[in-house]
Coordinates of C-alpha atoms in Angstrom, one line a residue:
X1 CA 0.0 0.0 0.0
X2 CA 2.9 2.3 0.9
X3 CA 4.5 1.7 -2.5
X4 CA 1.2 2.4 -4.3
X5 CA 0.8 5.7 -2.4
X6 CA 4.4 6.7 -3.2
X7 CA 3.8 5.9 -6.9
X8 CA 0.6 8.0 -7.0
X9 CA 2.5 10.9 -5.3
X10 CA 5.3 10.6 -7.8
X11 CA 2.8 10.4 -10.7
X12 CA 1.0 13.5 -9.4
X13 CA 4.2 15.5 -9.0
X14 CA 5.3 14.4 -12.5
X15 CA 1.9 15.5 -14.0
X16 CA 2.2 18.9 -12.2
X17 CA 5.8 19.3 -13.5
X18 CA 4.7 18.5 -17.1
X19 CA 1.7 20.8 -16.8
X20 CA 3.9 23.6 -15.5
X21 CA 6.5 23.0 -18.3
X22 CA 3.7 23.1 -20.9
X23 CA 2.2 26.3 -19.5
X24 CA 5.7 27.9 -19.6
X25 CA 6.3 26.7 -23.1
X26 CA 2.9 28.2 -24.2
X27 CA 3.6 31.6 -22.6
X28 CA 7.4 32.1 -22.8
X29 CA 8.4 30.7 -26.3
X30 CA 7.4 31.8 -29.8
X31 CA 6.9 30.0 -33.0
X32 CA 6.4 30.9 -36.7
X33 CA 3.1 30.3 -38.5
X34 CA 3.0 30.3 -42.4
X35 CA -0.2 31.4 -44.2
X36 CA -0.6 31.5 -48.0
X37 CA -2.9 34.3 -49.2
X38 CA -4.2 33.6 -52.7
X39 CA -5.5 36.4 -54.9
X40 CA -5.2 37.0 -58.6
X41 CA -4.1 40.6 -57.9
X42 CA -0.9 39.3 -56.3
X43 CA 0.8 38.7 -59.6
X44 CA 4.2 39.4 -61.1
X45 CA 6.7 40.3 -58.4
X46 CA 4.1 40.2 -55.7
X47 CA 3.7 36.5 -56.4
X48 CA 5.8 35.1 -53.6
X49 CA 6.1 38.4 -51.7
X50 CA 6.4 37.6 -48.0
X51 CA 5.3 39.7 -45.0
X52 CA 6.5 39.0 -41.4
X53 CA 3.5 40.0 -39.3
X54 CA 3.9 40.9 -35.6
X55 CA 1.1 42.0 -33.3
X56 CA 0.4 42.6 -29.6
X57 CA 3.9 42.7 -28.3
X58 CA 2.8 44.6 -25.1
X59 CA 6.4 45.6 -24.4
X60 CA 7.9 45.3 -21.8
X61 CA 5.6 42.5 -20.7
X62 CA 6.0 40.4 -23.8
X63 CA 7.3 37.3 -21.7
X64 CA 9.1 36.1 -24.9
X65 CA 12.8 37.0 -25.3
X66 CA 13.2 39.8 -27.9
X67 CA 16.1 37.9 -29.5
X68 CA 13.9 34.9 -30.1
X69 CA 11.3 37.1 -31.8
X70 CA 14.0 38.7 -34.0
X71 CA 15.4 35.3 -34.9
X72 CA 12.0 34.1 -36.2
X73 CA 11.5 37.3 -38.2
X74 CA 15.0 36.9 -39.6
X75 CA 14.5 33.3 -40.6
X76 CA 11.3 34.2 -42.5
X77 CA 13.5 36.5 -44.8
X78 CA 10.5 38.8 -45.3
X79 CA 10.2 41.4 -48.0
X80 CA 8.5 43.7 -45.4
X81 CA 7.6 43.6 -41.8
X82 CA 4.1 44.7 -40.5
X83 CA 3.3 45.5 -36.9
X84 CA -0.4 45.8 -36.1
X85 CA -0.7 47.5 -32.8
X86 CA -0.4 47.2 -29.0
X87 CA 3.4 47.5 -29.3
X88 CA 3.6 48.7 -25.7
X89 CA 1.5 48.4 -22.5
X90 CA -0.7 51.2 -21.4
X91 CA 1.2 51.5 -18.1
X92 CA 4.7 50.8 -19.6
X93 CA 6.4 53.0 -17.0
X94 CA 9.6 50.8 -16.9
X95 CA 10.0 50.8 -20.7
X96 CA 13.7 51.0 -21.5
X97 CA 14.3 53.3 -24.5
X98 CA 17.7 51.8 -25.4
X99 CA 16.2 48.3 -25.6
X100 CA 13.2 49.6 -27.5
X101 CA 15.3 51.4 -30.1
X102 CA 17.7 48.4 -30.5
X103 CA 14.7 46.0 -31.1
X104 CA 13.2 48.4 -33.7
X105 CA 16.5 49.0 -35.4
X106 CA 17.1 45.2 -35.6
X107 CA 13.7 44.8 -37.4
X108 CA 14.5 47.6 -39.9
X109 CA 17.9 46.0 -40.6
X110 CA 16.1 42.8 -41.6
X111 CA 13.4 44.4 -43.9
X112 CA 11.4 47.7 -44.3
X113 CA 9.1 47.9 -41.3
X114 CA 5.6 49.5 -41.1
X115 CA 3.5 49.8 -38.0
X116 CA 0.1 51.1 -36.8
X117 CA -1.1 51.6 -33.2
X118 CA -3.6 49.6 -31.1
X119 CA -5.7 50.6 -28.1
X120 CA -2.8 50.2 -25.6
X121 CA -0.5 52.4 -27.7
X122 CA -3.2 55.1 -28.0
X123 CA -3.6 55.3 -24.2
X124 CA 0.0 54.6 -23.2
X125 CA 1.9 57.0 -21.0
X126 CA 4.9 56.3 -23.3
X127 CA 3.1 57.2 -26.5
X128 CA 5.5 60.0 -27.4
X129 CA 8.6 57.9 -26.6
X130 CA 7.2 55.2 -28.8
X131 CA 6.6 57.6 -31.7
X132 CA 10.1 59.1 -31.3
X133 CA 11.9 55.8 -31.0
X134 CA 10.1 54.2 -34.0
X135 CA 11.0 57.2 -36.1
X136 CA 14.7 57.1 -35.0
X137 CA 14.9 53.4 -35.9
X138 CA 13.3 53.9 -39.4
X139 CA 9.9 52.3 -38.8
X140 CA 7.2 53.9 -41.0
X141 CA 4.2 54.8 -38.8
X142 CA 1.0 54.4 -40.9
X143 CA -1.0 56.8 -38.9
X144 CA -4.4 56.9 -40.7
X145 CA -2.6 57.2 -44.0
X146 CA -1.6 55.2 -47.1
X147 CA 1.7 55.0 -49.0
X148 CA 2.7 53.3 -52.2
X149 CA 5.4 50.7 -51.8
X150 CA 7.2 49.7 -55.0
X151 CA 8.8 46.2 -55.2
X152 CA 10.6 45.1 -58.4
X153 CA 8.4 47.3 -60.6
X154 CA 5.1 46.4 -58.9
X155 CA 3.2 49.0 -56.9
X156 CA 1.5 48.0 -53.6
X157 CA -0.7 50.3 -51.5
X158 CA 0.0 50.0 -47.7
X159 CA -2.7 51.5 -45.5
X160 CA -2.7 51.9 -41.7
X161 CA -5.6 52.6 -39.3
X162 CA -4.5 53.9 -35.9
X163 CA -6.5 53.1 -32.8
X164 CA -8.4 56.1 -31.2
X165 CA -9.4 56.7 -27.6
X166 CA -12.9 55.6 -28.4
X167 CA -14.3 53.0 -30.7
X168 CA -16.5 55.3 -32.7
X169 CA -13.9 55.4 -35.5
X170 CA -14.8 51.7 -36.3
X171 CA -18.5 52.6 -36.9
X172 CA -19.6 53.0 -40.5
X173 CA -16.8 53.5 -43.0
X174 CA -13.8 52.7 -40.8
X175 CA -11.3 53.9 -43.4
X176 CA -12.9 57.4 -43.8
X177 CA -9.8 59.0 -42.2
X178 CA -7.5 57.3 -44.7
X179 CA -7.0 59.2 -47.9
X180 CA -6.0 57.4 -51.1
X181 CA -5.0 58.7 -54.5
X182 CA -6.6 57.4 -57.7
X183 CA -3.5 55.4 -58.4
X184 CA -3.5 53.8 -54.9
X185 CA -7.2 52.9 -55.3
X186 CA -6.4 50.9 -58.4
X187 CA -3.4 49.0 -56.8
X188 CA -3.4 45.9 -54.7
X189 CA -4.1 47.1 -51.1
X190 CA -3.0 45.8 -47.7
X191 CA -4.4 47.3 -44.5
X192 CA -2.7 47.2 -41.1
X193 CA -5.5 47.5 -38.5
X194 CA -5.6 46.4 -34.9
X195 CA -9.3 45.4 -34.6
X196 CA -10.3 42.2 -36.5
X197 CA -14.0 42.5 -35.3
X198 CA -14.3 45.4 -37.8
X199 CA -13.4 43.2 -40.8
X200 CA -16.6 44.1 -42.7
X201 CA -16.3 47.8 -41.8
X202 CA -13.0 48.0 -43.6
X203 CA -14.8 47.2 -46.9
X204 CA -17.6 49.8 -46.6
X205 CA -15.9 52.1 -49.2
X206 CA -15.3 50.0 -52.4
X207 CA -12.5 52.2 -53.6
X208 CA -10.5 51.6 -50.4
X209 CA -11.5 48.0 -49.8
X210 CA -8.3 46.2 -49.0
X211 CA -7.3 42.9 -50.6
X212 CA -5.7 41.8 -47.4
X213 CA -6.2 42.9 -43.8
X214 CA -3.5 42.2 -41.1
X215 CA -4.9 42.3 -37.6
X216 CA -4.4 41.2 -34.0
X217 CA -6.0 42.4 -30.7
X218 CA -7.8 39.1 -29.9
X219 CA -4.8 37.3 -28.4
X220 CA -6.0 34.1 -30.0
X221 CA -9.0 34.0 -27.6
X222 CA -6.6 33.6 -24.7
X223 CA -7.5 29.9 -24.0
X224 CA -8.1 27.8 -27.2
X225 CA -10.1 24.6 -27.2
X226 CA -9.6 22.2 -30.2
X227 CA -12.6 22.3 -32.5
X228 CA -14.0 25.4 -30.8
X229 CA -11.3 28.1 -30.8
X230 CA -10.7 30.9 -28.4
X231 CA -12.9 31.5 -25.3
X232 CA -12.8 35.3 -25.0
X233 CA -11.5 38.3 -26.9
X234 CA -11.8 42.0 -26.2
X235 CA -14.6 43.7 -28.1
X236 CA -15.8 40.3 -29.3
X237 CA -16.8 38.7 -26.0
X238 CA -17.2 35.0 -25.4
X239 CA -16.5 32.5 -28.2
X240 CA -15.2 35.2 -30.5
X241 CA -15.2 34.7 -34.3
X242 CA -11.9 36.4 -35.3
X243 CA -9.1 35.1 -33.1
X244 CA -6.5 33.3 -35.3
X245 CA -5.9 32.4 -38.9
X246 CA -7.3 33.4 -42.3
X247 CA -10.8 34.8 -42.8
X248 CA -12.6 35.5 -46.1
X249 CA -14.9 38.4 -46.9
X250 CA -18.5 37.1 -47.6
X251 CA -19.2 37.3 -51.3
X252 CA -15.6 37.9 -52.2
X253 CA -13.2 35.2 -51.0
X254 CA -10.2 36.9 -52.7
X255 CA -10.4 39.5 -50.0
X256 CA -9.0 38.1 -46.8
X257 CA -7.9 38.9 -43.3
X258 CA -5.0 37.3 -41.3
X259 CA -5.4 37.5 -37.6
X260 CA -2.3 37.0 -35.3
X261 CA -2.5 35.4 -31.9
X262 CA 0.0 38.0 -30.8
X263 CA 3.0 37.7 -28.6
X264 CA 2.7 39.5 -25.3
X265 CA 0.3 39.3 -22.4
X266 CA -2.3 41.9 -21.5
X267 CA -4.8 42.0 -18.6
X268 CA -5.2 38.2 -18.6
X269 CA -1.7 36.7 -18.2
X270 CA -2.2 33.1 -19.2
X271 CA -2.2 31.4 -22.6
X272 CA -3.3 27.8 -23.2
X273 CA -3.1 26.0 -26.6
X274 CA -2.3 29.5 -27.8
X275 CA 1.4 29.9 -28.2
X276 CA 2.8 33.3 -29.1
X277 CA 3.5 33.5 -32.8
X278 CA 5.3 35.4 -35.6
X279 CA 3.3 35.1 -38.8
X280 CA 4.8 34.7 -42.3
X281 CA 2.2 35.8 -44.9
X282 CA 3.0 34.6 -48.4
X283 CA 1.2 36.4 -51.2
X284 CA 0.5 34.3 -54.3
X285 CA -1.7 33.8 -57.3
X286 CA -1.3 30.0 -57.0
X287 CA -1.2 28.4 -53.5
X288 CA 0.0 25.0 -54.9
X289 CA 2.9 26.6 -56.7
X290 CA 3.8 28.8 -53.7
X291 CA 3.9 25.8 -51.4
X292 CA 6.1 24.0 -53.9
X293 CA 8.5 27.0 -54.0
X294 CA 8.6 27.1 -50.2
X295 CA 9.3 23.3 -50.0
X296 CA 12.2 23.8 -52.5
X297 CA 13.7 26.5 -50.3
X298 CA 13.4 24.3 -47.2
X299 CA 14.9 21.3 -49.0
X300 CA 17.8 23.5 -50.1
X301 CA 18.5 24.7 -46.6
X302 CA 18.2 21.2 -45.2
X303 CA 20.7 19.9 -47.7
X304 CA 23.2 22.7 -46.9
X305 CA 23.0 21.8 -43.2
X306 CA 23.5 18.0 -43.9
X307 CA 19.9 16.8 -43.5
X308 CA 17.9 14.5 -45.7
X309 CA 15.5 16.3 -48.0
X310 CA 12.2 15.2 -49.5
X311 CA 13.7 15.2 -53.0
X312 CA 16.6 12.9 -51.9
X313 CA 14.1 10.4 -50.4
X314 CA 12.1 10.5 -53.7
X315 CA 15.2 10.0 -55.7
X316 CA 16.2 7.0 -53.5
X317 CA 12.7 5.5 -53.9
X318 CA 12.8 5.9 -57.7
X319 CA 16.2 4.3 -57.9
X320 CA 15.0 1.2 -55.9
X321 CA 11.8 1.1 -58.0
X322 CA 13.9 1.1 -61.2
X323 CA 16.2 -1.6 -59.8
X324 CA 13.2 -3.9 -58.9
X325 CA 11.7 -3.2 -62.4
X326 CA 14.9 -4.2 -64.2
X327 CA 15.1 -7.3 -62.1
X328 CA 11.7 -8.4 -63.5
X329 CA 12.7 -7.5 -67.1
X330 CA 10.9 -4.2 -67.7
X331 CA 11.5 -0.5 -67.3
X332 CA 9.5 1.8 -65.0
X333 CA 10.3 5.1 -66.8
X334 CA 12.8 4.7 -69.6
X335 CA 15.7 2.3 -70.2
X336 CA 18.5 4.9 -69.6
X337 CA 17.0 7.7 -67.6
X338 CA 17.5 7.8 -63.8
X339 CA 17.1 11.6 -63.1
X340 CA 15.4 14.6 -64.6
X341 CA 18.3 15.7 -66.8
X342 CA 18.6 12.2 -68.3
X343 CA 14.9 12.0 -68.9
X344 CA 15.1 15.3 -70.8
X345 CA 18.0 14.0 -72.9
X346 CA 16.2 10.8 -73.6
X347 CA 13.2 12.7 -74.9
X348 CA 15.2 15.2 -77.0
X349 CA 17.4 12.4 -78.5
X350 CA 14.5 10.0 -78.9
X351 CA 16.7 7.2 -77.5
X352 CA 13.7 5.3 -76.4
X353 CA 10.4 4.8 -78.2
X354 CA 8.5 4.6 -75.0
X355 CA 9.7 7.9 -73.5
X356 CA 6.9 10.1 -74.8
X357 CA 4.3 7.3 -74.6
X358 CA 5.2 6.6 -71.0
X359 CA 4.8 10.3 -70.0
X360 CA 1.5 10.6 -71.9
X361 CA 0.1 7.4 -70.2
X362 CA 1.4 8.5 -66.8
X363 CA 0.3 12.1 -67.0
X364 CA -2.7 11.5 -64.6
X365 CA -0.3 10.0 -62.1
X366 CA 1.8 13.2 -62.1
X367 CA 4.7 12.0 -64.4
X368 CA 5.5 14.5 -67.0
X369 CA 8.4 16.2 -68.8
X370 CA 10.5 17.7 -66.0
X371 CA 10.8 20.9 -68.0
X372 CA 7.1 21.4 -67.2
X373 CA 7.7 20.9 -63.5
X374 CA 7.6 24.2 -61.5
X375 CA 10.6 23.0 -59.5
X376 CA 12.8 23.1 -62.6
X377 CA 12.1 26.5 -64.2
X378 CA 9.4 28.7 -62.8
X379 CA 9.4 32.3 -64.0
X380 CA 6.0 33.1 -62.6
X381 CA 6.8 32.6 -59.0
X382 CA 9.5 34.6 -57.2
X383 CA 11.1 31.8 -55.2
X384 CA 14.8 32.7 -55.3
X385 CA 16.6 30.6 -52.8
X386 CA 18.5 32.6 -50.2
X387 CA 21.8 31.3 -49.0
X388 CA 21.5 32.3 -45.4
X389 CA 25.1 31.3 -44.7
X390 CA 26.2 34.4 -46.6
X391 CA 24.0 36.8 -44.6
X392 CA 25.3 38.3 -41.4
X393 CA 22.7 38.3 -38.6
X394 CA 22.0 41.8 -37.2
X395 CA 23.2 42.5 -33.7
X396 CA 20.4 42.7 -31.1
X397 CA 22.3 43.7 -28.0
X398 CA 21.1 47.0 -26.5
X399 CA 23.7 49.7 -26.6
X400 CA 23.0 53.0 -24.9
X401 CA 25.6 54.8 -27.1
X402 CA 23.6 53.9 -30.2
X403 CA 20.4 55.5 -29.0
X404 CA 19.8 58.8 -30.8
X405 CA 18.4 60.8 -28.0
X406 CA 19.4 63.2 -25.3
X407 CA 19.2 61.2 -22.0
X408 CA 18.7 64.5 -20.1
X409 CA 15.4 65.1 -21.8
X410 CA 12.6 63.7 -19.7
X411 CA 9.6 62.1 -21.6
X412 CA 6.5 64.3 -21.2
X413 CA 3.4 62.8 -19.5
X414 CA 0.1 62.3 -21.4
X415 CA -2.9 63.7 -19.5
X416 CA -6.1 61.8 -20.1
X417 CA -9.2 63.6 -18.9
X418 CA -11.5 60.9 -17.3
X419 CA -14.6 62.9 -18.3
X420 CA -13.9 63.7 -21.9
X421 CA -11.1 61.2 -22.7
X422 CA -9.1 64.1 -24.2
X423 CA -5.4 63.8 -24.3
X424 CA -3.0 66.6 -23.3
X425 CA 0.8 66.5 -23.0
X426 CA 2.2 67.9 -19.8
X427 CA 5.8 68.3 -18.8
X428 CA 5.4 68.4 -15.0
X429 CA 5.6 65.4 -12.7
X430 CA 2.0 64.6 -11.8
X431 CA 0.3 61.8 -9.8
X432 CA -1.6 58.8 -11.3
X433 CA -4.5 56.7 -10.3
X434 CA -5.7 53.4 -11.7
X435 CA -9.3 53.4 -12.9
X436 CA -11.4 50.9 -14.8
X437 CA -12.9 52.3 -18.0
X438 CA -15.9 50.6 -19.4
X439 CA -15.3 52.6 -22.6
X440 CA -11.9 51.0 -23.2
X441 CA -12.9 47.6 -21.7
X442 CA -9.6 47.4 -19.9
X443 CA -7.5 48.9 -17.1
X444 CA -5.8 52.1 -17.9
X445 CA -3.8 54.7 -16.0
X446 CA -5.4 58.2 -15.9
X447 CA -3.1 61.0 -15.1
X448 CA -4.6 63.4 -12.6
X449 CA -4.3 67.1 -13.5
X450 CA -2.9 68.8 -10.5
X451 CA -4.6 72.1 -11.6
X452 CA -8.0 70.4 -11.2
X453 CA -7.3 69.3 -7.6

């Protein structure tokens, strides 16, 4: 009986240890999620264009090591980086400017970076510091504006919708504050907007309707249950609809929204089945071909690092299949060809009568002239393989000497009037009190104006 009791105790402790390890893994590590967004407008050089999507960092309470986040972004090798709000916490009083600048500068060293603000950024006591540091690091703040981004001769409209102190800006045409030129209206459009629950509102104006919306805010529903999804999200309530993944506009599936589960913690500090993520969004006109291109890149890197690739396994399988076929007196593909180049030569030189016939008969099974295989020559999809061994990783260590600011200048305070929600910048040191605002549906810090006391 004593042995059984000891075993049960050990089993219980082991279960608790495993549970604690799982919770820590879910909250303190980050992964990369790949999404392929298919739209016929993403053609030419935009076919294969990759965006690294970050959301809800909630610095300095992100839990995840900043170097790990940067490593994931770096490994994506994005064409641009998009940050969709809640970069800092509302009460980020211990935010270190040197660390913030170094993190932002590391992002812009990887790729051009664009950002828009969420509800925490709008109300943050460090709002001015955030704007100043982003600008110094080279991050483009899409504050209710649109820009034209040119990539290899292809123009792309990038729009950003900043969060406001109230949610009225999401009512009706949510993009009414974003002005577009006639040329920008005609271009493929991507919107950075913090609130996924306003997905339909972003398409009220047909001329500004984005082809892709990048969003966050929902934190993946905090606790995710398989087959059900997230349990709660701000501004969506219980069992929210838009918490993670790709969503399609009703009536026009080419227009899509990618929602990030985010990275940092907010008012509810625990994530379950909801690991922080960096998203890689791949634009394409053809998902199947895009996946093939990504597979080829992964195989190339695996081979460079000494691993076994899918192509190597397939080649070994075909070699064994040919050997067995020859042992029984027949040929599985052609008498002489063992790889793609030899098959091409066999067809060109007509060395075997069966070469064309075999390809025609086997076309339904996926066997064809290798010159028609997208792995061999594919001019439609931009899948240039990057040799990462030749790229020097950016340095992420914080260095006070590299921060372009005067340490003697104190950051001004932001005064939020509890009655009108108006924001005023004050330079004097004033007291704060914590209040609960139903309007913002979260805890915020309201700065008390000493002149009103």
